[in-house]
Amino acid sequence: GQSTSAQVEVSYFFGGGVANRPVQWNVIAQDFNFTPPWGGNYRWTDSDDPWMCFDCWWFSRYTPPAQPILSGSGTTDAQGNLTIELPADLLQDGQPISQSVRLTLEATVTGNDNQVISGRGSIIRHSGDFYVGVQTRAYVGEASKPSTIDLIAVDWQGNRLANKSLQVSVVRREWENKFVANEFGGGDWQYEQKDVPITTSTVTTNERGEATFDYTPPAAGSYKITVKATDNGGREVRASVFQWVTGREFVSWRRENNDRISLIGDKSS
């Protein structure tokens, strides 16, 4: 929610600014995953994918190449400088950017000899002036038995923050699966996602910046625990974690279409 600016400086190898030359620039935004220097198993972002593995170095979901969220042009001044203003409200794919991102600005200048040269620099755009973290003490819980959730608040450097008010909510994630047949004798699974509210609470961090929250899952399934807070600028910071819960009842997991192989004949008959 804060604007900033970037300075482009163009100079000759022997010194002196390259004045009155055209500059083209682009800004791209990439996800920034905050992790304090002391590590820990806390989750610092709000992910809505229960199968996301943050610690699996061998697992990587495909992400398309980042596209510019801002573009522009300008001309260097008499000293070879150009100031680029970045607005407070940024959009990516038509949606406001509310999570932490790394902004990379690349500028390309054309010299008097029509040769081009580029340079780039990056800054971190934080979602708020502090972060909240959440972790479960047990990766798998048990229905009708209490589960303890650890919460924490830290600044950008990882220093723990006391007396922060944190709002916690728990929902049970359910999926209603339906197989839709096609005219070729096959078909695809389709699902509808539903979140059932379980409980909410408000806690305050102690002198170590920590707090705990207990809840009792009523049944087996997948539970999403979300913690959020409001910083001094009125911005919402949040993080979430999923916990699997075992029990005697049937649990309907999300059905996807990744369990099939397409057969292609090498002959028409």
Coordinates of C-alpha atoms in Angstrom, one line a residue:
G1 CA 0.0 0.0 0.0
Q2 CA 3.0 2.3 -0.3
S3 CA 4.4 3.9 -3.4
T4 CA 8.1 3.9 -4.2
S5 CA 10.5 5.0 -6.9
A6 CA 13.5 3.5 -8.8
Q7 CA 16.5 5.4 -10.1
V8 CA 18.0 4.5 -13.4
E9 CA 21.6 5.8 -13.9
V10 CA 23.2 5.6 -17.3
S11 CA 26.9 6.4 -17.6
Y12 CA 29.9 5.9 -19.9
F13 CA 32.6 3.4 -19.1
F14 CA 35.0 6.4 -18.7
G15 CA 32.6 8.3 -16.5
G16 CA 30.0 10.9 -17.0
G17 CA 26.2 10.6 -17.6
V18 CA 24.6 9.6 -20.9
A19 CA 22.2 12.4 -21.4
N20 CA 19.0 12.7 -23.3
R21 CA 18.8 9.0 -24.3
P22 CA 15.6 6.9 -24.6
V23 CA 14.9 4.3 -21.9
Q24 CA 12.4 1.5 -22.0
W25 CA 11.6 -0.3 -18.7
N26 CA 9.5 -3.2 -17.4
V27 CA 8.5 -4.4 -13.9
I28 CA 7.8 -8.0 -13.1
A29 CA 6.4 -9.4 -9.9
Q30 CA 7.4 -12.8 -8.5
D31 CA 6.3 -14.6 -5.3
F32 CA 8.4 -13.8 -2.2
N33 CA 8.4 -16.5 0.5
F34 CA 9.4 -14.9 3.8
T35 CA 11.6 -17.0 6.1
P36 CA 13.2 -15.6 9.3
P37 CA 16.9 -16.2 9.8
W38 CA 16.2 -18.6 12.7
G39 CA 14.1 -20.9 10.4
G40 CA 11.4 -22.9 12.1
N41 CA 8.5 -24.9 10.7
Y42 CA 6.0 -22.0 10.7
R43 CA 4.0 -21.1 7.5
W44 CA 4.2 -17.4 6.6
T45 CA 1.8 -17.3 3.6
D46 CA -1.8 -18.0 3.1
S47 CA -1.9 -21.0 0.7
D48 CA -5.2 -22.6 -0.2
D49 CA -3.7 -25.8 -1.6
P50 CA -3.7 -28.6 1.1
W51 CA -1.2 -30.7 -1.0
M52 CA 1.4 -27.9 -1.3
C53 CA 4.7 -29.2 0.0
F54 CA 6.9 -26.3 1.1
D55 CA 9.8 -28.5 2.2
C56 CA 9.9 -30.8 -0.8
W57 CA 13.0 -29.6 -2.7
W58 CA 12.3 -32.2 -5.5
F59 CA 8.7 -31.1 -6.0
S60 CA 7.9 -28.0 -8.1
R61 CA 4.7 -26.9 -9.7
Y62 CA 4.9 -25.4 -13.2
T63 CA 4.6 -21.7 -13.2
P64 CA 4.5 -19.7 -16.4
P65 CA 7.2 -17.1 -17.0
A66 CA 6.5 -13.9 -15.2
Q67 CA 4.9 -11.1 -17.4
P68 CA 5.4 -7.4 -16.9
I69 CA 2.9 -5.8 -14.6
L70 CA 4.2 -2.3 -15.5
S71 CA 5.9 -0.9 -18.6
G72 CA 7.0 2.5 -19.7
S73 CA 9.5 4.7 -21.3
G74 CA 11.4 7.9 -20.6
T75 CA 14.5 9.9 -21.4
T76 CA 17.6 10.4 -19.2
D77 CA 18.3 13.9 -17.9
A78 CA 21.5 15.9 -18.3
Q79 CA 23.2 13.8 -15.7
G80 CA 22.1 10.5 -17.3
N81 CA 19.4 9.7 -14.7
L82 CA 15.8 8.7 -14.9
T83 CA 13.4 8.4 -12.0
I84 CA 10.6 5.8 -12.3
E85 CA 7.6 6.0 -10.0
L86 CA 6.0 2.8 -8.8
P87 CA 2.4 3.3 -7.6
A88 CA 1.0 2.0 -4.3
D89 CA -1.7 -0.2 -5.9
L90 CA -0.3 -2.8 -8.3
L91 CA -2.2 -5.3 -10.4
Q92 CA -1.2 -8.8 -11.6
D93 CA -3.6 -10.6 -14.0
G94 CA -6.1 -7.9 -13.3
Q95 CA -6.1 -8.6 -9.5
P96 CA -4.6 -6.4 -6.8
I97 CA -1.3 -7.7 -5.4
S98 CA -1.8 -8.2 -1.7
Q99 CA 0.9 -10.8 -0.9
S100 CA 4.6 -10.2 -0.6
V101 CA 6.4 -10.1 -3.9
R102 CA 9.8 -9.4 -5.3
L103 CA 9.6 -6.5 -7.8
T104 CA 12.3 -6.6 -10.5
L105 CA 12.8 -3.6 -12.8
E106 CA 14.7 -3.9 -16.0
A107 CA 15.7 -0.8 -18.0
T108 CA 17.1 -0.7 -21.5
V109 CA 18.8 2.4 -22.9
T110 CA 19.8 3.1 -26.5
G111 CA 23.1 4.9 -26.9
N112 CA 24.2 7.5 -29.5
D113 CA 25.7 4.6 -31.5
N114 CA 22.3 2.8 -31.5
Q115 CA 23.7 0.1 -29.3
V116 CA 21.5 -1.0 -26.4
I117 CA 22.4 -2.0 -22.9
S118 CA 20.2 -3.3 -20.0
G119 CA 20.4 -3.4 -16.3
R120 CA 18.1 -4.6 -13.5
G121 CA 17.5 -4.3 -9.8
S122 CA 15.0 -5.8 -7.3
I123 CA 13.2 -4.8 -4.2
I124 CA 10.8 -6.7 -1.8
R125 CA 7.3 -5.4 -1.5
H126 CA 6.1 -6.8 1.8
S127 CA 2.4 -7.5 2.4
G128 CA 2.5 -5.5 5.7
D129 CA 5.0 -4.1 8.3
F130 CA 5.1 -7.5 10.1
Y131 CA 4.5 -11.2 9.4
V132 CA 2.4 -13.8 11.2
G133 CA 3.3 -17.5 11.3
V134 CA 1.3 -20.6 12.1
Q135 CA 2.3 -24.3 12.6
T136 CA 0.7 -27.4 13.9
R137 CA 2.4 -29.5 16.6
A138 CA 1.1 -32.7 14.9
Y139 CA 0.9 -33.1 11.1
V140 CA -1.9 -35.5 11.6
G141 CA -4.5 -35.0 14.3
E142 CA -7.3 -37.2 15.7
A143 CA -11.0 -36.6 15.6
S144 CA -12.5 -35.5 19.0
K145 CA -9.1 -34.9 20.5
P146 CA -7.6 -31.4 21.1
S147 CA -4.9 -30.1 18.7
T148 CA -2.6 -27.3 19.6
I149 CA -1.6 -24.7 17.1
D150 CA 1.5 -22.4 17.5
L151 CA 1.3 -18.8 16.4
I152 CA 4.0 -16.1 16.1
A153 CA 4.5 -12.5 15.0
V154 CA 7.8 -11.1 13.7
D155 CA 9.1 -8.1 11.9
W156 CA 10.9 -8.2 8.5
Q157 CA 14.2 -9.1 10.2
G158 CA 12.6 -12.0 12.1
N159 CA 12.5 -10.2 15.5
R160 CA 9.6 -11.4 17.6
L161 CA 6.8 -8.9 18.3
A162 CA 4.9 -8.9 21.6
N163 CA 1.3 -7.8 22.2
K164 CA 0.1 -8.5 18.7
S165 CA -3.6 -9.4 18.4
L166 CA -4.1 -12.4 16.2
Q167 CA -7.5 -13.7 14.8
V168 CA -7.6 -17.4 14.2
S169 CA -10.2 -19.4 12.3
V170 CA -10.6 -23.1 11.5
V171 CA -12.6 -24.6 8.7
R172 CA -13.1 -28.2 7.6
R173 CA -12.5 -28.5 3.8
E174 CA -14.9 -30.9 2.0
W175 CA -15.1 -31.9 -1.6
E176 CA -18.2 -33.2 -3.4
N177 CA -16.9 -35.3 -6.4
K178 CA -19.0 -36.2 -9.5
F179 CA -17.9 -38.3 -12.5
V180 CA -19.1 -36.8 -15.7
A181 CA -19.2 -39.3 -18.6
N182 CA -18.5 -38.4 -22.2
E183 CA -19.7 -39.8 -25.5
F184 CA -16.5 -42.0 -25.9
G185 CA -17.2 -44.1 -22.9
G186 CA -14.9 -42.2 -20.6
G187 CA -15.2 -39.1 -18.6
D188 CA -13.7 -36.7 -16.1
W189 CA -14.0 -36.1 -12.4
Q190 CA -15.4 -32.7 -11.3
Y191 CA -15.6 -31.4 -7.8
E192 CA -17.1 -28.7 -5.7
Q193 CA -15.2 -27.3 -2.7
K194 CA -17.0 -26.4 0.5
D195 CA -15.6 -25.0 3.7
V196 CA -17.5 -25.7 6.9
P197 CA -16.7 -23.2 9.8
I198 CA -15.5 -24.9 12.9
T199 CA -14.4 -22.2 15.4
T200 CA -12.8 -18.8 15.7
S201 CA -10.8 -17.1 18.4
T202 CA -8.5 -14.1 19.2
V203 CA -5.2 -14.5 21.0
T204 CA -2.4 -12.1 21.9
T205 CA 1.3 -12.8 21.5
N206 CA 3.4 -12.9 24.7
E207 CA 6.8 -11.3 25.4
R208 CA 8.4 -13.8 23.0
G209 CA 6.0 -13.0 20.2
E210 CA 4.3 -16.4 20.6
A211 CA 0.8 -17.6 21.2
T212 CA -1.1 -20.9 21.2
F213 CA -4.6 -21.9 20.1
D214 CA -6.4 -25.2 20.8
Y215 CA -9.3 -26.6 18.9
T216 CA -11.0 -30.0 18.8
P217 CA -11.7 -31.3 15.3
P218 CA -15.2 -32.9 15.4
A219 CA -14.6 -35.4 12.6
A220 CA -12.0 -36.8 10.2
G221 CA -11.0 -34.7 7.2
S222 CA -8.8 -31.8 6.1
Y223 CA -8.7 -28.7 8.3
K224 CA -7.4 -25.3 7.3
I225 CA -6.2 -23.0 10.2
T226 CA -5.8 -19.4 9.2
V227 CA -4.3 -16.6 11.3
K228 CA -4.5 -12.9 10.4
A229 CA -3.7 -9.6 11.9
T230 CA -3.8 -5.9 11.0
D231 CA -0.7 -3.8 10.8
N232 CA -0.2 -0.1 11.6
G233 CA -1.2 0.9 8.0
G234 CA -4.5 -1.0 8.2
R235 CA -3.2 -3.8 5.9
E236 CA -4.1 -7.4 6.6
V237 CA -1.3 -9.9 7.1
R238 CA -2.2 -13.6 7.1
A239 CA -0.9 -17.1 7.0
S240 CA -2.5 -20.6 7.0
V241 CA -1.6 -24.3 7.4
F242 CA -3.6 -27.5 6.8
Q243 CA -3.9 -30.4 9.2
W244 CA -5.0 -33.9 8.4
V245 CA -7.4 -35.5 10.9
T246 CA -8.1 -39.2 11.2
G247 CA -11.3 -40.8 12.4
R248 CA -13.8 -43.7 11.9
E249 CA -16.0 -41.9 9.3
F250 CA -15.6 -41.8 5.5
V251 CA -13.8 -38.8 4.2
S252 CA -14.3 -37.7 0.6
W253 CA -11.0 -36.3 -0.8
R254 CA -10.6 -34.2 -3.9
R255 CA -10.7 -36.3 -7.0
E256 CA -8.6 -35.2 -9.9
N257 CA -7.9 -36.5 -13.4
N258 CA -4.2 -37.3 -12.9
D259 CA -4.6 -41.1 -12.7
R260 CA -4.9 -42.0 -16.3
I261 CA -2.7 -42.7 -19.4
S262 CA -3.7 -41.7 -22.9
L263 CA -3.1 -44.6 -25.4
I264 CA -2.1 -43.6 -28.9
G265 CA -2.0 -46.5 -31.5
D266 CA 0.9 -46.7 -33.9
K267 CA -1.5 -47.9 -36.6
S268 CA -5.0 -46.9 -37.7
S269 CA -6.2 -50.5 -37.9

